[in-house]
Coordinates of C-alpha atoms and ligand atoms in Angstrom, one line a residue:
X1 CA -105.5 146.7 121.9
X2 CA -103.8 144.0 124.0
X3 CA -101.3 143.1 121.2
X4 CA -98.6 145.1 119.6
X5 CA -99.7 146.5 116.5
X6 CA -97.0 145.6 113.8
X7 CA -96.3 147.7 111.0
X8 CA -93.4 146.7 108.6
X9 CA -90.8 149.8 107.9
X10 CA -88.2 149.3 105.2
X11 CA -85.0 151.2 105.7
X12 CA -83.8 150.7 102.1
X13 CA -87.2 152.6 100.9
X14 CA -86.2 156.4 100.2
X15 CA -89.5 157.7 101.5
X16 CA -89.6 159.3 104.7
X17 CA -90.5 157.1 107.7
X18 CA -93.7 159.1 108.5
X19 CA -95.0 158.6 105.1
X20 CA -94.5 154.6 105.2
X21 CA -96.3 154.7 108.4
X22 CA -99.1 156.9 106.9
X23 CA -99.0 154.3 103.8
X24 CA -99.1 151.4 105.7
X25 CA -102.3 152.4 107.9
X26 CA -103.9 153.5 104.9
X27 CA -103.3 150.3 103.3
X28 CA -104.7 148.4 106.3
X29 CA -107.8 150.5 106.1
X30 CA -108.1 149.8 102.6
X31 CA -107.8 145.9 102.9
X32 CA -109.7 145.7 105.7
X33 CA -107.4 144.7 108.5
X34 CA -108.5 147.9 110.2
X35 CA -112.3 149.0 110.1
X36 CA -114.0 152.4 110.6
X37 CA -114.5 153.0 114.2
X38 CA -111.5 150.8 115.2
X39 CA -109.0 152.2 117.8
X40 CA -105.4 152.5 116.4
X41 CA -102.4 152.7 118.9
X42 CA -101.6 156.1 120.4
X43 CA -98.8 158.0 119.1
X44 CA -96.5 157.3 122.0
X45 CA -97.2 153.5 122.0
X46 CA -96.8 153.0 118.2
X47 CA -93.5 155.2 118.3
X48 CA -92.2 152.8 121.2
X49 CA -93.1 149.5 119.2
X50 CA -91.8 150.8 115.8
X51 CA -88.4 152.3 117.4
X52 CA -88.8 155.8 116.0
X53 CA -89.4 159.2 117.5
X54 CA -92.9 160.2 118.7
X55 CA -92.8 162.9 116.2
X56 CA -92.7 160.7 113.2
X57 CA -95.7 159.0 114.5
X58 CA -97.5 162.0 115.1
X59 CA -96.5 163.5 111.4
X60 CA -97.9 160.1 110.0
X61 CA -101.3 160.5 111.9
X62 CA -101.6 164.3 110.7
X63 CA -101.1 163.2 107.3
X64 CA -103.8 160.6 107.8
X65 CA -106.0 162.8 109.6
X66 CA -105.6 165.1 106.6
X67 CA -107.0 162.6 104.3
X68 CA -109.9 162.0 106.5
X69 CA -108.7 158.6 107.1
X70 CA -108.4 158.8 111.0
X71 CA -109.5 161.3 113.5
X72 CA -108.0 161.7 117.5
X73 CA -110.1 163.0 120.4
X74 CA -108.1 164.2 123.2
X75 CA -110.1 162.0 125.7
X76 CA -110.6 158.8 124.2
X77 CA -107.6 158.1 121.1
X78 CA -107.1 157.9 117.5
X79 CA -109.4 156.0 115.9
X80 CA -110.2 155.0 111.9
X81 CA -112.9 157.5 110.9
X82 CA -116.4 156.2 111.0
X83 CA -117.4 157.6 107.7
X84 CA -114.6 157.4 104.9
X85 CA -114.7 160.3 102.6
X86 CA -113.0 160.5 99.3
X87 CA -111.0 163.6 98.3
X88 CA -114.3 165.5 97.2
X89 CA -115.0 165.2 101.1
X90 CA -118.0 162.7 99.9
X91 CA -118.6 159.3 101.6
X92 CA -115.6 156.9 99.9
X93 CA -116.9 154.3 97.3
X94 CA -113.7 152.1 98.5
X95 CA -115.0 151.3 101.8
X96 CA -113.0 148.5 103.3
X97 CA -114.3 145.2 101.4
X98 CA -116.8 143.3 103.9
X99 CA -115.0 139.8 103.4
X100 CA -111.9 138.6 101.2
X101 CA -112.5 137.5 97.8
X102 CA -111.1 134.1 96.8
X103 CA -108.3 134.2 94.9
X104 CA -107.6 130.8 94.1
X105 CA -109.6 127.8 92.9
X106 CA -112.0 125.9 94.9
X107 CA -113.0 122.4 94.1
X108 CA -116.6 121.3 94.3
X109 CA -117.4 119.9 97.9
X110 CA -120.0 117.1 96.8
X111 CA -121.3 117.5 100.0
X112 CA -124.8 119.0 100.9
X113 CA -123.6 122.1 102.8
X114 CA -127.3 123.1 103.6
X115 CA -127.2 120.0 106.3
X116 CA -125.0 122.0 108.5
X117 CA -126.2 125.1 108.0
X118 CA -130.0 124.4 108.3
X119 CA -128.9 123.1 111.6
X120 CA -127.2 126.3 112.8
X121 CA -130.3 128.2 111.9
X122 CA -132.7 126.0 113.8
X123 CA -130.6 125.8 116.5
X124 CA -130.4 129.6 117.2
X125 CA -134.1 129.7 117.4
X126 CA -135.6 130.6 120.8
X127 CA -137.6 128.0 121.1
X128 CA -135.5 125.1 119.2
X129 CA -136.2 121.3 119.3
X130 CA -132.4 120.8 118.8
X131 CA -129.6 120.9 121.2
X132 CA -129.0 120.8 125.1
X133 CA -130.3 122.5 128.1
X134 CA -127.4 124.2 130.0
X135 CA -129.4 125.2 132.9
X136 CA -129.4 121.6 133.7
X137 CA -125.6 121.3 134.2
X138 CA -123.6 120.9 137.7
X139 CA -121.4 123.8 136.8
X140 CA -120.2 123.9 140.5
X141 CA -118.7 120.4 140.3
X142 CA -117.4 121.1 137.2
X143 CA -115.3 124.2 138.2
X144 CA -114.4 121.8 141.4
X145 CA -113.1 119.2 139.3
X146 CA -111.0 121.9 136.9
X147 CA -109.7 123.6 140.1
X148 CA -108.5 120.4 141.6
X149 CA -107.0 119.2 138.1
X150 CA -105.2 122.6 137.6
X151 CA -103.8 122.4 141.4
X152 CA -102.4 119.3 140.7
X153 CA -99.5 121.4 139.4
X154 CA -99.0 118.8 136.9
X155 CA -97.7 121.3 134.0
X156 CA -97.8 118.3 131.9
X157 CA -101.3 118.4 131.5
X158 CA -100.6 121.3 129.5
X159 CA -98.4 119.8 126.9
X160 CA -98.5 117.6 124.3
X161 CA -98.9 114.5 126.4
X162 CA -101.6 111.9 125.7
X163 CA -101.8 109.8 122.6
X164 CA -105.0 108.0 123.7
X165 CA -106.0 110.7 126.4
X166 CA -105.2 111.2 129.9
X167 CA -104.5 107.5 131.4
X168 CA -107.0 108.4 134.3
X169 CA -109.6 109.0 132.3
X170 CA -109.0 106.5 129.8
X171 CA -109.1 104.1 132.8
X172 CA -112.3 105.9 134.2
X173 CA -114.3 105.4 130.8
X174 CA -113.0 101.8 130.7
X175 CA -114.5 100.8 133.9
X176 CA -117.8 102.8 133.0
X177 CA -118.0 100.8 129.5
X178 CA -117.0 97.4 131.1
X179 CA -119.5 97.8 133.9
X180 CA -122.7 99.7 132.5
X181 CA -122.2 98.5 128.9
X182 CA -120.8 95.2 129.0
X183 CA -117.8 96.0 126.8
X184 CA -114.5 93.9 127.1
X185 CA -111.7 94.6 129.2
X186 CA -109.3 93.4 126.0
X187 CA -110.6 96.4 124.0
X188 CA -108.2 99.1 123.1
X189 CA -109.8 102.5 124.0
X190 CA -109.2 106.4 122.9
X191 CA -110.5 109.6 124.0
X192 CA -111.6 111.9 121.5
X193 CA -112.9 115.4 121.3
X194 CA -116.9 114.1 120.9
X195 CA -118.3 111.2 119.6
X196 CA -118.2 112.8 115.9
X197 CA -114.6 112.5 116.1
X198 CA -114.6 108.9 117.2
X199 CA -116.9 108.3 114.1
X200 CA -115.0 110.4 112.0
X201 CA -111.3 108.6 112.9
X202 CA -113.2 104.9 112.8
X203 CA -114.1 105.9 109.1
X204 CA -110.6 107.4 108.5
X205 CA -108.8 104.3 109.8
X206 CA -111.3 101.9 107.8
X207 CA -112.7 103.0 104.4
X208 CA -110.9 103.7 101.3
X209 CA -111.8 105.6 98.3
X210 CA -114.2 103.3 96.4
X211 CA -115.6 101.0 99.4
X212 CA -119.2 100.8 99.9
X213 CA -120.5 101.3 103.4
X214 CA -124.0 100.4 104.3
X215 CA -125.9 103.2 106.6
X216 CA -129.3 103.5 108.2
X217 CA -131.9 105.5 106.5
X218 CA -133.2 107.6 107.9
X219 CA -129.9 108.4 109.7
X220 CA -127.4 110.5 110.9
X221 CA -126.4 112.9 108.1
X222 CA -123.0 113.9 109.8
X223 CA -121.9 110.4 109.8
X224 CA -122.8 109.9 106.1
X225 CA -121.0 113.2 105.5
X226 CA -117.7 112.0 107.1
X227 CA -118.3 108.5 104.9
X228 CA -118.4 110.3 101.8
X229 CA -115.5 112.5 102.4
X230 CA -113.3 109.5 102.9
X231 CA -114.3 108.7 99.2
X232 CA -116.6 105.8 99.9
X233 CA -120.2 105.5 98.6
X234 CA -123.0 104.9 100.7
X235 CA -125.7 102.1 100.4
X236 CA -128.7 103.3 102.2
X237 CA -130.4 100.3 104.2
X238 CA -134.0 100.8 105.7
X239 CA -134.9 100.8 109.3
X240 CA -138.1 99.4 111.0
X241 CA -139.9 99.0 114.4
X242 CA -136.8 96.4 114.9
X243 CA -134.2 98.6 113.8
X244 CA -131.8 98.2 110.8
X245 CA -133.2 95.8 108.4
X246 CA -130.4 93.1 108.2
X247 CA -132.4 91.2 105.7
X248 CA -131.7 94.0 103.1
X249 CA -128.5 94.5 104.4
X250 CA -127.5 90.7 103.6
X251 CA -129.0 90.5 100.2
X252 CA -127.0 93.9 99.7
X253 CA -123.8 92.2 100.7
X254 CA -124.4 89.2 98.4
X255 CA -124.6 91.8 95.6
X256 CA -121.6 93.6 96.6
X257 CA -118.9 93.5 99.2
X258 CA -119.2 96.5 101.9
X259 CA -116.4 97.6 103.8
X260 CA -118.5 98.5 107.1
X261 CA -122.0 99.5 108.3
X262 CA -122.7 102.5 110.1
X263 CA -125.3 101.8 112.7
X264 CA -126.8 103.4 115.8
X265 CA -128.4 99.9 117.4
X266 CA -129.2 101.4 121.0
X267 CA -131.2 104.4 120.0
X268 CA -131.8 104.2 116.4
X269 CA -131.2 108.2 115.1
X270 CA -133.4 109.5 114.2
X271 CA -136.3 106.8 115.0
X272 CA -135.5 106.0 118.5
X273 CA -135.9 102.5 117.9
X274 CA -133.8 99.9 120.0
X275 CA -132.7 97.1 117.7
X276 CA -134.0 93.7 118.7
X277 CA -131.7 90.8 119.7
X278 CA -132.2 88.6 117.2
X279 CA -131.3 91.4 114.3
X280 CA -128.3 92.1 116.7
X281 CA -127.2 88.2 116.8
X282 CA -127.7 88.5 112.9
X283 CA -125.8 91.5 112.2
X284 CA -122.9 90.4 114.2
X285 CA -122.8 87.1 112.4
X286 CA -123.3 88.5 109.2
X287 CA -120.2 91.0 109.6
X288 CA -118.1 88.2 110.8
X289 CA -118.8 85.7 107.7
X290 CA -118.1 88.8 105.5
X291 CA -115.5 90.4 107.3
X292 CA -117.1 94.1 107.1
X293 CA -116.7 96.2 110.4
X294 CA -119.8 97.6 112.5
X295 CA -119.1 100.9 113.2
X296 CA -121.9 101.3 116.3
X297 CA -122.7 105.0 117.1
X298 CA -123.7 105.2 120.4
X299 CA -123.7 109.0 121.3
X300 CA -127.4 108.6 122.8
X301 CA -126.4 106.0 125.4
X302 CA -127.7 107.0 128.8
X303 CA -130.8 108.5 127.5
X304 CA -133.3 105.3 128.2
X305 CA -136.5 105.6 130.1
X306 CA -137.2 102.2 130.9
X307 CA -136.2 100.4 133.8
X308 CA -134.5 97.2 131.7
X309 CA -131.2 98.3 130.5
X310 CA -130.5 97.5 127.0
X311 CA -126.8 96.6 125.9
X312 CA -124.9 97.9 123.0
X313 CA -124.0 95.7 120.2
X314 CA -120.3 95.8 120.9
X315 CA -121.2 93.9 124.4
X316 CA -122.4 90.6 122.4
X317 CA -119.5 91.1 119.7
X318 CA -117.0 87.8 120.2
X319 CA -115.3 88.2 116.9
X320 CA -113.7 91.6 117.1
X321 CA -116.1 93.2 114.6
X322 CA -117.5 96.3 116.1
X323 CA -116.0 100.1 116.8
X324 CA -117.9 101.5 119.6
X325 CA -118.1 105.3 119.3
X326 CA -119.6 107.3 122.5
X327 CA -119.9 110.5 123.8
X328 CA -120.4 112.7 126.9
X329 CA -122.3 115.3 125.1
X330 CA -125.6 113.7 126.2
X331 CA -124.7 112.4 129.6
X332 CA -122.7 115.8 130.5
X333 CA -122.2 118.7 128.0
X334 CA -121.7 118.8 124.3
X335 CA -119.2 121.6 124.4
X336 CA -116.9 119.7 126.5
X337 CA -116.1 117.8 123.4
X338 CA -115.5 114.5 125.1
X339 CA -116.0 111.2 123.3
X340 CA -114.2 107.7 123.1
X341 CA -113.4 105.0 120.4
X342 CA -113.4 101.3 121.7
X343 CA -112.4 98.6 119.3
X344 CA -109.7 96.0 118.5
X345 CA -106.3 97.4 119.3
X346 CA -104.9 96.8 116.0
X347 CA -107.5 99.4 114.8
X348 CA -106.8 101.7 117.9
X349 CA -103.3 101.7 116.8
X350 CA -103.9 103.0 113.5
X351 CA -106.3 105.7 114.7
X352 CA -103.6 107.0 117.3
X353 CA -101.7 107.7 113.8
X354 CA -104.2 109.4 112.4
X355 CA -105.8 111.4 115.0
X356 CA -102.6 113.6 115.3
X357 CA -103.2 114.8 111.7
X358 CA -106.3 116.8 113.0
X359 CA -105.7 116.9 116.7
X360 CA -102.4 116.3 117.8
X361 CA -103.6 115.7 121.7
X362 CA -106.5 116.2 123.9
X363 CA -107.3 118.7 126.6
X364 CA -105.2 117.1 129.7
X365 CA -106.8 119.5 132.2
X366 CA -110.3 118.9 131.2
X367 CA -109.7 114.9 130.8
X368 CA -108.4 114.9 134.4
X369 CA -111.2 116.9 135.6
X370 CA -113.8 114.7 134.2
X371 CA -112.0 111.5 135.3
X372 CA -112.3 112.8 138.9
X373 CA -115.9 113.5 138.3
X374 CA -116.6 109.9 136.8
X375 CA -114.3 108.3 139.7
X376 CA -116.5 110.2 142.5
X377 CA -119.9 109.2 140.9
X378 CA -120.8 112.7 140.1
X379 CA -121.5 111.8 136.5
X380 CA -123.5 109.3 137.0
X381 CA -125.2 111.0 139.5
X382 CA -126.1 113.9 137.1
X383 CA -126.8 111.5 134.2
X384 CA -129.5 109.9 136.6
X385 CA -131.0 113.4 137.2
X386 CA -131.0 114.2 133.8
X387 CA -132.7 111.4 132.8
X388 CA -135.0 111.9 134.7
X389 CA -136.0 115.3 133.7
X390 CA -135.6 114.1 130.0
X391 CA -138.2 111.6 130.5
X392 CA -140.6 114.3 132.3
X393 CA -139.8 116.5 129.0
X394 CA -140.7 113.5 126.8
X395 CA -144.1 112.8 128.3
X396 CA -144.8 116.9 128.4
X397 CA -143.9 116.7 124.9
X398 CA -145.8 113.5 123.9
X399 CA -148.8 115.0 125.9
X400 CA -148.9 118.3 123.7
X401 CA -148.6 116.8 120.4
X402 CA -151.2 113.9 121.4
X403 CA -153.5 117.1 122.5
X404 CA -152.6 119.7 119.8
X405 CA -151.1 117.8 116.8
X406 CA -152.4 114.5 116.7
X407 CA -154.8 115.3 113.5
X408 CA -151.6 115.8 111.6
X409 CA -149.0 113.7 113.3
X410 CA -148.3 110.1 114.4
X411 CA -145.4 108.8 116.5
X412 CA -144.0 105.9 118.4
X413 CA -143.1 106.6 122.1
X414 CA -139.3 106.6 122.2
X415 CA -137.9 104.2 124.9
X416 CA -135.0 106.2 124.9
X417 CA -132.8 108.8 122.8
X418 CA -133.5 112.8 123.2
X419 CA -136.2 113.0 120.5
X420 CA -139.6 112.1 119.0
X421 CA -139.7 110.9 115.4
X422 CA -142.9 111.7 113.8
X423 CA -144.8 110.8 110.7
X424 CA -146.6 114.0 109.4
X425 CA -149.8 114.0 107.2
X426 CA -148.6 114.1 103.5
X427 CA -151.1 117.0 103.0
X428 CA -148.6 119.4 105.2
X429 CA -145.5 120.5 103.7
X430 CA -143.3 119.9 106.4
X431 CA -140.5 122.3 105.3
X432 CA -143.0 125.1 104.8
X433 CA -144.1 124.2 108.2
X434 CA -140.7 124.4 109.6
X435 CA -139.9 127.9 108.1
X436 CA -143.4 129.4 109.0
X437 CA -142.8 128.0 112.6
X438 CA -139.1 129.5 112.5
X439 CA -140.4 132.9 111.9
X440 CA -142.7 132.3 115.2
X441 CA -139.2 131.4 116.8
X442 CA -140.1 127.7 117.1
X443 CA -137.0 125.5 115.2
X444 CA -137.6 121.9 114.2
X445 CA -135.6 119.5 112.0
X446 CA -137.8 118.0 108.9
X447 CA -137.5 114.7 107.4
X448 CA -135.0 115.6 104.4
X449 CA -131.9 115.8 106.7
X450 CA -132.5 112.2 107.5
X451 CA -132.7 110.7 104.0
X452 CA -129.8 110.4 101.4
X453 CA -131.6 112.1 98.6
X454 CA -132.3 115.3 101.1
X455 CA -135.8 115.7 99.4
X456 CA -138.9 116.4 101.2
X457 CA -140.1 113.4 103.5
X458 CA -143.3 113.8 105.5
X459 CA -141.4 113.7 108.8
X460 CA -140.3 115.9 111.5
X461 CA -137.8 115.2 114.5
X462 CA -138.5 116.7 118.0
X463 CA -135.6 116.8 120.1
X464 CA -136.8 117.4 123.5
X465 CA -133.4 118.2 125.3
X466 CA -133.2 121.8 125.3
X467 CA -136.6 123.6 126.5
X468 CA -138.5 122.8 130.0
X469 CA -141.9 121.6 130.2
X470 CA -143.6 125.0 129.6
X471 CA -141.4 126.2 126.9
X472 CA -142.0 122.9 125.1
X473 CA -145.9 123.4 125.5
X474 CA -145.5 127.3 124.4
X475 CA -143.3 125.5 121.2
X476 CA -146.3 123.3 120.4
X477 CA -148.9 126.1 120.4
X478 CA -146.7 128.2 118.1
X479 CA -146.0 125.0 115.8
X480 CA -150.2 124.7 115.3
X481 CA -150.6 128.3 114.7
X482 CA -147.9 127.9 112.0
X483 CA -149.5 124.8 110.5
X484 CA -152.3 126.4 108.4
X485 CA -149.9 128.1 106.0
X486 CA -148.1 124.5 105.5
X487 CA -151.2 122.9 104.0
X488 CA -150.6 121.7 100.2
X489 CA -153.2 123.1 98.4
X490 CA -155.7 120.3 97.1
X491 CA -155.8 119.4 93.7
X492 CA -159.2 120.6 92.0
X493 CA -161.7 117.7 92.1
X494 CA -162.7 116.5 88.5
X495 CA -166.0 117.9 87.8
X496 CA -169.1 115.7 88.0
X497 CA -166.9 113.2 90.4
Ligands
PLP501 C1 -126.3 109.9 116.5 C2 -125.5 110.9 116.9 N1 -124.1 110.5 116.6 C3 -123.2 111.4 117.0 C4 -123.2 112.7 117.6 C5 -122.3 113.3 117.9 O1 -121.9 113.8 119.4 P1 -120.7 114.6 119.7 O2 -121.5 115.7 120.4 O3 -120.3 113.7 120.9 O4 -119.9 114.9 118.9 C6 -124.8 112.9 117.9 C7 -125.0 114.2 118.5 O5 -125.9 114.5 118.5 C8 -125.7 112.2 117.4 O6 -126.7 112.4 117.5

């Protein structure tokens, strides 16, 4: 154990010290601080730590050994007994509790926990249609950039330094947003720990209990959950082949004012549809007329497989109605936790006051390293390579689906994003299909996670980021094997019909 093992001794306690030590360790075993098999410090080191004579600790250990609580092996040390025995020498009933009971009232959460839980389960499957592929990361460049950031010997990088992010990263991201996404130079900008944090902060700055926020349905559940946490109500707006249905939104706004709309116009999540230019114009105009904000979640930017670039909604915003949230999770790696929020400076000022409540500052070393990779074009080169690979994976998946599953599902070819949204034959119970596929090592998400009612919906989302082409073909083959058990039993036909 690299740490000093702290035990409190009480000078006013009449009990001899060796018994105080023995009792403290026995209590630690009982309450689960020490578990069967754990090593405890040698008598010499514990004596030093407690400033007592070594014989005192030895006497304590003899007492504990006599109770069967610890055992000492001369070659390897002193351990909590792996099988705790009671006084009669039988395995003890009061083995340490596996976890801690809750000693206070936990109010109801209100949020459907199964969303995050299901995601984690599917993500752990060996063939998962979720997550990214770490094999594609340029580790050597990242290591070089980290080393160079640390070699700068600027120890301030490791302090509470940067309110809106390392200035070099802020500038590097700003020039990326201006060049590639047509954003304005005057927008405020903050580096965040991931796109989700950018979305969360935008919502925290804007939304108050009782507000109504419009969201796309199907849509991004982790965005909804953040809105619901702020005490707002969601109103669902459908999505069609041109993106969010602005007509429906307008009718809704005329019924009841809304504080904001949360949208993914660039590659709608999960359908992958890009919002049409006319819808974009109308949405911006509607927001400005009714004075609500547009929270544009563009975490999937950079994954576009067609030549013609599509610019984000924020690039056409002349009225200051959009807050633009982006991420390096798709362009680079999700676990870096790097994203950003751009928007009117008054809002960014407010966000700067909220962010320290959950995260006092960012990771200075990482931010400087990524700034270097952006400045020397490494991230752009990696993103181009990645998009080429993802395009090939998308095509391999579409081909496998077409060949083996076209009888039960339909899909539109996504021009961007990292997943294929499919409509499944209603005769298939997609949740049973997912469960049965999971038994065969394949994880995929079903429709219920993208609809507000979280009920069964005949859709499946297949992300093609994580698996290479042959893994994906294997995954589809296993999905086919899992299919028969997901067929709904047909209702018995009427006699004579
Ligand atoms: C639509 C959408 N928004 C936001 C995020 C969050 O991204 P990040 O990993 O940067 O927090 C994701 C992640 O996949 C996403 O799909």
